[in-house]
Amino acid sequence: EAGVTQSPTHLIKTRGQQATLRCSPISGHTSVYWYQQALGLGLQFLLWYDEGEERNRGNFPPRFSGRQFPNYSSELNVNALELEDSALYLCASSLVLAGEQYFGPGTRLTVT
Amino acid sequence: DAKTTQPNSMESNEEEPVHLPCNHSTISGTDYIHWYRQLPSQGPEYVIHGLTSNVNNRMASLAIAEDRKSSTLILHRATLRDAAVYYCILNTDKLIFGTGTRLQVFP
C-alpha cells in the first residue's frame, strides 16, 4: 500500500512569490492535514481538510490556504512568501477522526 | 487545546526497556492519547494511541493512568533505531506537537 506522497521534494522561491505544495493521501483516507516544521520551532498544525472541506486551521495568517480535491488529494498554497516561511511542510492523512495520522516525507520550502 | 508535559530528554542502553512519561492533567473525556516519534531527517511516525485502556502493538505499549491524567509509552527492548524525538499528543481533531522527549540509545 502506497504511503502519503508529497511533491515537490524541494522548492525554492523568492520573497513575495507564491508556492504550491501537493499531497496525495493514503488510498481510502479522507482527511488530510498540513503541518509546518520550521527550524527551532517544532511542528505546527496548519490546516485540516476532510471530505473537501476545511475543518480547522492553526494560528497562521490567511495567506496560507489550501484545498482538497474530490480524489482527496490536497494542495497547500502560500502567498506573498516571507523569509520565515522557509520550513519543512508535512502532509498527513488519516482514516477516521482523531485516528492515527500517517505522514509524508515533506516538502522543503526555501524562501530567499 | 489541552497540553502535555514530557521530559526534554531520556537515555537508555540497547536491549533495555524504556518508559517515556507524559502528563496531561487537562485532558478531556474525548481526547485520545497519541504517541508519535520523529527520527532525524524524517517526518513523524505514528507509534500508538489509546483512550482509556492500556494498548499494545508491535512497536510499543501504552499504559494510561486510571484518571487519564498521565500515560507512559513503553519500549520493551530499545534498539539504536529507536533513537528519536517522542511526542505525546492529545488528539481530538488535530495534533498539537509539543517539544517531545529526545531519546538517546547507547550501544
PDB file of C-alpha atoms in Angstrom:
ATOM      1  CA  GLU A   1       0.000   0.000   0.000  1.00  0.00           C
ATOM      2  CA  ALA A   2       1.431   3.352  -1.038  1.00  0.00           C
ATOM      3  CA  GLY A   3       2.019   5.866   1.724  1.00  0.00           C
ATOM      4  CA  VAL A   4       1.391   9.584   1.743  1.00  0.00           C
ATOM      5  CA  THR A   5       3.230  11.267  -1.094  1.00  0.00           C
ATOM      6  CA  GLN A   6       4.203  14.901  -1.421  1.00  0.00           C
ATOM      7  CA  SER A   7       5.583  16.993  -4.245  1.00  0.00           C
ATOM      8  CA  PRO A   8       7.862  18.627  -4.915  1.00  0.00           C
ATOM      9  CA  THR A   9      10.581  17.416  -2.578  1.00  0.00           C
ATOM     10  CA  HIS A  10      12.283  20.774  -2.609  1.00  0.00           C
ATOM     11  CA  LEU A  11      11.034  24.180  -3.650  1.00  0.00           C
ATOM     12  CA  ILE A  12      12.981  27.396  -3.841  1.00  0.00           C
ATOM     13  CA  LYS A  13      11.125  30.690  -4.150  1.00  0.00           C
ATOM     14  CA  THR A  14      11.876  34.336  -3.667  1.00  0.00           C
ATOM     15  CA  ARG A  15      10.155  36.630  -1.224  1.00  0.00           C
ATOM     16  CA  GLY A  16       6.766  37.788  -2.424  1.00  0.00           C
ATOM     17  CA  GLN A  17       6.169  34.847  -4.734  1.00  0.00           C
ATOM     18  CA  GLN A  18       3.564  32.129  -4.289  1.00  0.00           C
ATOM     19  CA  ALA A  19       4.265  28.479  -3.539  1.00  0.00           C
ATOM     20  CA  THR A  20       2.048  25.484  -4.211  1.00  0.00           C
ATOM     21  CA  LEU A  21       2.658  22.198  -2.426  1.00  0.00           C
ATOM     22  CA  ARG A  22       0.821  18.979  -3.176  1.00  0.00           C
ATOM     23  CA  CYS A  23      -0.145  15.936  -1.162  1.00  0.00           C
ATOM     24  CA  SER A  24      -1.723  12.602  -2.016  1.00  0.00           C
ATOM     25  CA  PRO A  25      -3.149  10.719   0.971  1.00  0.00           C
ATOM     26  CA  ILE A  26      -3.163   7.011   1.541  1.00  0.00           C
ATOM     27  CA  SER A  27      -5.886   5.375  -0.533  1.00  0.00           C
ATOM     28  CA  GLY A  28      -9.154   5.444   1.375  1.00  0.00           C
ATOM     29  CA  HIS A  29      -8.140   8.215   3.745  1.00  0.00           C
ATOM     30  CA  THR A  30     -10.424  11.224   3.528  1.00  0.00           C
ATOM     31  CA  SER A  31      -8.695  13.557   5.976  1.00  0.00           C
ATOM     32  CA  VAL A  32      -5.570  15.492   5.067  1.00  0.00           C
ATOM     33  CA  TYR A  33      -3.553  17.585   7.495  1.00  0.00           C
ATOM     34  CA  TRP A  34      -0.808  20.096   6.841  1.00  0.00           C
ATOM     35  CA  TYR A  35       1.964  20.927   9.311  1.00  0.00           C
ATOM     36  CA  GLN A  36       4.895  23.313   9.218  1.00  0.00           C
ATOM     37  CA  GLN A  37       8.217  22.399  10.794  1.00  0.00           C
ATOM     38  CA  ALA A  38      10.445  25.441  10.883  1.00  0.00           C
ATOM     39  CA  LEU A  39      13.936  25.230  12.263  1.00  0.00           C
ATOM     40  CA  GLY A  40      13.865  25.593  16.013  1.00  0.00           C
ATOM     41  CA  LEU A  41      10.075  25.952  16.200  1.00  0.00           C
ATOM     42  CA  GLY A  42       8.876  22.377  16.119  1.00  0.00           C
ATOM     43  CA  LEU A  43       5.846  21.027  14.325  1.00  0.00           C
ATOM     44  CA  GLN A  44       2.950  23.447  13.978  1.00  0.00           C
ATOM     45  CA  PHE A  45      -0.526  22.446  12.854  1.00  0.00           C
ATOM     46  CA  LEU A  46      -1.586  24.387   9.756  1.00  0.00           C
ATOM     47  CA  LEU A  47      -4.770  23.050   8.187  1.00  0.00           C
ATOM     48  CA  TRP A  48      -7.132  20.097   8.218  1.00  0.00           C
ATOM     49  CA  TYR A  49      -9.306  19.067   5.284  1.00  0.00           C
ATOM     50  CA  ASP A  50     -11.921  16.374   5.300  1.00  0.00           C
ATOM     51  CA  GLU A  51     -14.350  15.446   2.538  1.00  0.00           C
ATOM     52  CA  GLY A  52     -13.338  18.509   0.571  1.00  0.00           C
ATOM     53  CA  GLU A  53     -13.967  20.999   3.359  1.00  0.00           C
ATOM     54  CA  GLU A  54     -11.589  22.943   5.572  1.00  0.00           C
ATOM     55  CA  ARG A  55     -12.371  21.700   9.076  1.00  0.00           C
ATOM     56  CA  ASN A  56      -9.812  23.503  11.191  1.00  0.00           C
ATOM     57  CA  ARG A  57      -6.811  25.722  10.851  1.00  0.00           C
ATOM     58  CA  GLY A  58      -3.936  26.623  13.090  1.00  0.00           C
ATOM     59  CA  ASN A  59      -2.655  30.028  14.045  1.00  0.00           C
ATOM     60  CA  PHE A  60      -1.394  31.041  10.634  1.00  0.00           C
ATOM     61  CA  PRO A  61      -2.249  34.096   8.509  1.00  0.00           C
ATOM     62  CA  PRO A  62      -4.776  33.848   5.661  1.00  0.00           C
ATOM     63  CA  ARG A  63      -2.010  33.807   3.053  1.00  0.00           C
ATOM     64  CA  PHE A  64      -1.691  30.140   3.998  1.00  0.00           C
ATOM     65  CA  SER A  65      -4.577  28.411   2.294  1.00  0.00           C
ATOM     66  CA  GLY A  66      -5.379  25.218   0.539  1.00  0.00           C
ATOM     67  CA  ARG A  67      -7.991  22.932  -0.813  1.00  0.00           C
ATOM     68  CA  GLN A  68      -8.895  19.290  -1.061  1.00  0.00           C
ATOM     69  CA  PHE A  69      -9.923  17.759  -4.341  1.00  0.00           C
ATOM     70  CA  PRO A  70     -12.645  15.134  -4.965  1.00  0.00           C
ATOM     71  CA  ASN A  71      -9.973  12.406  -5.015  1.00  0.00           C
ATOM     72  CA  TYR A  72      -8.931  13.614  -1.505  1.00  0.00           C
ATOM     73  CA  SER A  73      -5.561  14.902  -2.619  1.00  0.00           C
ATOM     74  CA  SER A  74      -4.731  18.323  -1.317  1.00  0.00           C
ATOM     75  CA  GLU A  75      -2.863  21.454  -2.178  1.00  0.00           C
ATOM     76  CA  LEU A  76      -1.302  23.988   0.159  1.00  0.00           C
ATOM     77  CA  ASN A  77      -0.798  27.483  -1.179  1.00  0.00           C
ATOM     78  CA  VAL A  78       1.368  30.084   0.452  1.00  0.00           C
ATOM     79  CA  ASN A  79       1.006  33.577  -0.976  1.00  0.00           C
ATOM     80  CA  ALA A  80       3.292  36.571  -0.565  1.00  0.00           C
ATOM     81  CA  LEU A  81       6.129  34.398   0.676  1.00  0.00           C
ATOM     82  CA  GLU A  82       8.236  35.683   3.530  1.00  0.00           C
ATOM     83  CA  LEU A  83      11.679  34.534   4.566  1.00  0.00           C
ATOM     84  CA  GLU A  84      10.295  32.958   7.736  1.00  0.00           C
ATOM     85  CA  ASP A  85       8.083  30.675   5.650  1.00  0.00           C
ATOM     86  CA  SER A  86      11.183  28.629   4.941  1.00  0.00           C
ATOM     87  CA  ALA A  87      10.429  25.286   6.540  1.00  0.00           C
ATOM     88  CA  LEU A  88       9.608  21.653   6.012  1.00  0.00           C
ATOM     89  CA  TYR A  89       5.929  21.280   5.169  1.00  0.00           C
ATOM     90  CA  LEU A  90       4.475  17.933   6.126  1.00  0.00           C
ATOM     91  CA  CYS A  91       1.236  16.414   4.993  1.00  0.00           C
ATOM     92  CA  ALA A  92      -0.531  13.637   6.862  1.00  0.00           C
ATOM     93  CA  SER A  93      -3.649  11.622   6.225  1.00  0.00           C
ATOM     94  CA  SER A  94      -5.969   9.656   8.432  1.00  0.00           C
ATOM     95  CA  LEU A  95      -8.924   7.372   8.020  1.00  0.00           C
ATOM     96  CA  VAL A  96     -11.024   8.427  10.975  1.00  0.00           C
ATOM     97  CA  LEU A  97     -11.452  11.486  13.171  1.00  0.00           C
ATOM     98  CA  ALA A  98      -8.839  11.510  15.919  1.00  0.00           C
ATOM     99  CA  GLY A  99      -7.300   8.417  14.388  1.00  0.00           C
ATOM    100  CA  GLU A 100      -3.643   7.847  13.707  1.00  0.00           C
ATOM    101  CA  GLN A 101      -2.080  10.101  11.127  1.00  0.00           C
ATOM    102  CA  TYR A 102       0.411   8.938   8.552  1.00  0.00           C
ATOM    103  CA  PHE A 103       2.936  11.483   7.394  1.00  0.00           C
ATOM    104  CA  GLY A 104       4.541  12.050   4.046  1.00  0.00           C
ATOM    105  CA  PRO A 105       8.230  12.840   3.581  1.00  0.00           C
ATOM    106  CA  GLY A 106       7.581  16.566   3.355  1.00  0.00           C
ATOM    107  CA  THR A 107       8.385  19.434   1.023  1.00  0.00           C
ATOM    108  CA  ARG A 108      11.336  21.597   1.929  1.00  0.00           C
ATOM    109  CA  LEU A 109      10.458  25.185   1.033  1.00  0.00           C
ATOM    110  CA  THR A 110      13.253  27.711   0.926  1.00  0.00           C
ATOM    111  CA  VAL A 111      12.436  31.387   0.536  1.00  0.00           C
ATOM    112  CA  THR A 112      15.290  33.654  -0.487  1.00  0.00           C
TER     113      THR A 112
ATOM    114  CA  ASP B   1      -6.051  22.999  23.418  1.00  0.00           C
ATOM    115  CA  ALA B   2      -5.095  20.505  26.072  1.00  0.00           C
ATOM    116  CA  LYS B   3      -1.364  20.363  26.663  1.00  0.00           C
ATOM    117  CA  THR B   4       1.073  17.640  27.521  1.00  0.00           C
ATOM    118  CA  THR B   5       4.280  17.741  29.546  1.00  0.00           C
ATOM    119  CA  GLN B   6       7.231  15.492  28.787  1.00  0.00           C
ATOM    120  CA  PRO B   7      10.847  15.390  29.922  1.00  0.00           C
ATOM    121  CA  ASN B   8      13.175  17.028  27.432  1.00  0.00           C
ATOM    122  CA  SER B   9      15.454  14.032  27.133  1.00  0.00           C
ATOM    123  CA  MET B  10      15.998  10.474  28.284  1.00  0.00           C
ATOM    124  CA  GLU B  11      18.726   7.906  27.816  1.00  0.00           C
ATOM    125  CA  SER B  12      18.705   4.173  27.538  1.00  0.00           C
ATOM    126  CA  ASN B  13      21.019   1.320  26.697  1.00  0.00           C
ATOM    127  CA  GLU B  14      20.285  -1.054  23.892  1.00  0.00           C
ATOM    128  CA  GLU B  15      18.096  -4.036  24.769  1.00  0.00           C
ATOM    129  CA  GLU B  16      16.782  -2.325  27.911  1.00  0.00           C
ATOM    130  CA  PRO B  17      13.154  -1.285  28.418  1.00  0.00           C
ATOM    131  CA  VAL B  18      12.338   2.399  28.185  1.00  0.00           C
ATOM    132  CA  HIS B  19       9.460   4.132  29.927  1.00  0.00           C
ATOM    133  CA  LEU B  20       8.629   7.539  28.471  1.00  0.00           C
ATOM    134  CA  PRO B  21       6.277   9.520  30.742  1.00  0.00           C
ATOM    135  CA  CYS B  22       3.713  12.115  29.765  1.00  0.00           C
ATOM    136  CA  ASN B  23       1.493  14.290  31.918  1.00  0.00           C
ATOM    137  CA  HIS B  24      -1.791  15.590  30.568  1.00  0.00           C
ATOM    138  CA  SER B  25      -3.713  16.828  33.562  1.00  0.00           C
ATOM    139  CA  THR B  26      -6.156  18.908  31.494  1.00  0.00           C
ATOM    140  CA  ILE B  27      -7.255  16.009  29.310  1.00  0.00           C
ATOM    141  CA  SER B  28     -10.940  15.898  28.449  1.00  0.00           C
ATOM    142  CA  GLY B  29     -13.107  12.853  28.094  1.00  0.00           C
ATOM    143  CA  THR B  30     -12.919  12.764  24.301  1.00  0.00           C
ATOM    144  CA  ASP B  31      -9.167  13.295  23.934  1.00  0.00           C
ATOM    145  CA  TYR B  32      -7.263  10.345  22.559  1.00  0.00           C
ATOM    146  CA  ILE B  33      -3.665   9.993  23.745  1.00  0.00           C
ATOM    147  CA  HIS B  34      -1.382   9.626  20.763  1.00  0.00           C
ATOM    148  CA  TRP B  35       2.324   8.967  20.543  1.00  0.00           C
ATOM    149  CA  TYR B  36       4.428   9.757  17.530  1.00  0.00           C
ATOM    150  CA  ARG B  37       8.139   9.736  17.008  1.00  0.00           C
ATOM    151  CA  GLN B  38      10.367  11.576  14.628  1.00  0.00           C
ATOM    152  CA  LEU B  39      13.668  10.143  13.545  1.00  0.00           C
ATOM    153  CA  PRO B  40      16.323  12.530  12.275  1.00  0.00           C
ATOM    154  CA  SER B  41      15.513  13.966   8.848  1.00  0.00           C
ATOM    155  CA  GLN B  42      12.186  12.149   8.626  1.00  0.00           C
ATOM    156  CA  GLY B  43       8.543  13.014   9.073  1.00  0.00           C
ATOM    157  CA  PRO B  44       6.748  11.920  12.248  1.00  0.00           C
ATOM    158  CA  GLU B  45       5.810   8.275  12.546  1.00  0.00           C
ATOM    159  CA  TYR B  46       2.725   7.019  14.349  1.00  0.00           C
ATOM    160  CA  VAL B  47       3.572   4.794  17.312  1.00  0.00           C
ATOM    161  CA  ILE B  48       0.414   4.060  19.297  1.00  0.00           C
ATOM    162  CA  HIS B  49      -2.736   5.624  20.677  1.00  0.00           C
ATOM    163  CA  GLY B  50      -5.398   4.915  23.257  1.00  0.00           C
ATOM    164  CA  LEU B  51      -8.352   6.379  25.089  1.00  0.00           C
ATOM    165  CA  THR B  52      -8.765   4.670  28.441  1.00  0.00           C
ATOM    166  CA  SER B  53      -7.374   1.155  28.385  1.00  0.00           C
ATOM    167  CA  ASN B  54      -3.766   0.112  28.031  1.00  0.00           C
ATOM    168  CA  VAL B  55      -2.808  -0.677  24.461  1.00  0.00           C
ATOM    169  CA  ASN B  56      -0.185  -2.880  22.872  1.00  0.00           C
ATOM    170  CA  ASN B  57       1.079  -3.101  19.325  1.00  0.00           C
ATOM    171  CA  ARG B  58       4.172  -4.397  17.586  1.00  0.00           C
ATOM    172  CA  MET B  59       6.081  -1.198  18.283  1.00  0.00           C
ATOM    173  CA  ALA B  60       5.235  -0.364  21.879  1.00  0.00           C
ATOM    174  CA  SER B  61       2.810  -0.444  24.768  1.00  0.00           C
ATOM    175  CA  LEU B  62       0.820   2.448  26.139  1.00  0.00           C
ATOM    176  CA  ALA B  63      -0.077   2.498  29.813  1.00  0.00           C
ATOM    177  CA  ILE B  64      -2.786   5.000  30.707  1.00  0.00           C
ATOM    178  CA  ALA B  65      -3.399   6.053  34.297  1.00  0.00           C
ATOM    179  CA  GLU B  66      -6.831   5.367  35.683  1.00  0.00           C
ATOM    180  CA  ASP B  67      -7.604   9.095  35.943  1.00  0.00           C
ATOM    181  CA  ARG B  68      -6.136   9.603  32.440  1.00  0.00           C
ATOM    182  CA  LYS B  69      -4.015  12.500  33.651  1.00  0.00           C
ATOM    183  CA  SER B  70      -0.809  10.732  32.684  1.00  0.00           C
ATOM    184  CA  SER B  71       0.420   7.979  30.429  1.00  0.00           C
ATOM    185  CA  THR B  72       3.616   6.075  29.724  1.00  0.00           C
ATOM    186  CA  LEU B  73       4.960   4.822  26.435  1.00  0.00           C
ATOM    187  CA  ILE B  74       6.888   1.610  26.936  1.00  0.00           C
ATOM    188  CA  LEU B  75       9.502   0.373  24.503  1.00  0.00           C
ATOM    189  CA  HIS B  76      10.170  -3.150  25.688  1.00  0.00           C
ATOM    190  CA  ARG B  77      13.670  -3.503  24.255  1.00  0.00           C
ATOM    191  CA  ALA B  78      15.274  -0.344  22.963  1.00  0.00           C
ATOM    192  CA  THR B  79      17.303  -0.528  19.790  1.00  0.00           C
ATOM    193  CA  LEU B  80      19.561   2.068  18.205  1.00  0.00           C
ATOM    194  CA  ARG B  81      16.827   2.648  15.650  1.00  0.00           C
ATOM    195  CA  ASP B  82      14.515   3.835  18.456  1.00  0.00           C
ATOM    196  CA  ALA B  83      16.613   6.968  18.977  1.00  0.00           C
ATOM    197  CA  ALA B  84      14.200   9.739  18.108  1.00  0.00           C
ATOM    198  CA  VAL B  85      12.072  12.535  19.493  1.00  0.00           C
ATOM    199  CA  TYR B  86       8.906  11.087  21.002  1.00  0.00           C
ATOM    200  CA  TYR B  87       5.782  13.221  21.120  1.00  0.00           C
ATOM    201  CA  CYS B  88       2.828  12.642  23.414  1.00  0.00           C
ATOM    202  CA  ILE B  89      -0.209  14.382  21.963  1.00  0.00           C
ATOM    203  CA  LEU B  90      -3.858  14.740  22.857  1.00  0.00           C
ATOM    204  CA  ASN B  91      -5.804  14.315  19.661  1.00  0.00           C
ATOM    205  CA  THR B  92      -9.315  15.493  19.093  1.00  0.00           C
ATOM    206  CA  ASP B  93      -9.263  16.694  15.525  1.00  0.00           C
ATOM    207  CA  LYS B  94      -5.664  17.788  15.117  1.00  0.00           C
ATOM    208  CA  LEU B  95      -2.246  17.055  16.529  1.00  0.00           C
ATOM    209  CA  ILE B  96      -0.637  19.768  18.615  1.00  0.00           C
ATOM    210  CA  PHE B  97       3.014  18.847  18.904  1.00  0.00           C
ATOM    211  CA  GLY B  98       4.952  19.931  21.973  1.00  0.00           C
ATOM    212  CA  THR B  99       8.710  19.722  22.301  1.00  0.00           C
ATOM    213  CA  GLY B 100       8.709  15.989  22.941  1.00  0.00           C
ATOM    214  CA  THR B 101      11.315  13.776  24.607  1.00  0.00           C
ATOM    215  CA  ARG B 102      14.581  13.170  22.837  1.00  0.00           C
ATOM    216  CA  LEU B 103      15.531   9.548  23.453  1.00  0.00           C
ATOM    217  CA  GLN B 104      19.156   8.565  23.155  1.00  0.00           C
ATOM    218  CA  VAL B 105      20.005   4.870  22.926  1.00  0.00           C
ATOM    219  CA  PHE B 106      23.525   3.736  23.666  1.00  0.00           C
ATOM    220  CA  PRO B 107      25.081   0.511  22.371  1.00  0.00           C
TER     221      PRO B 107
END
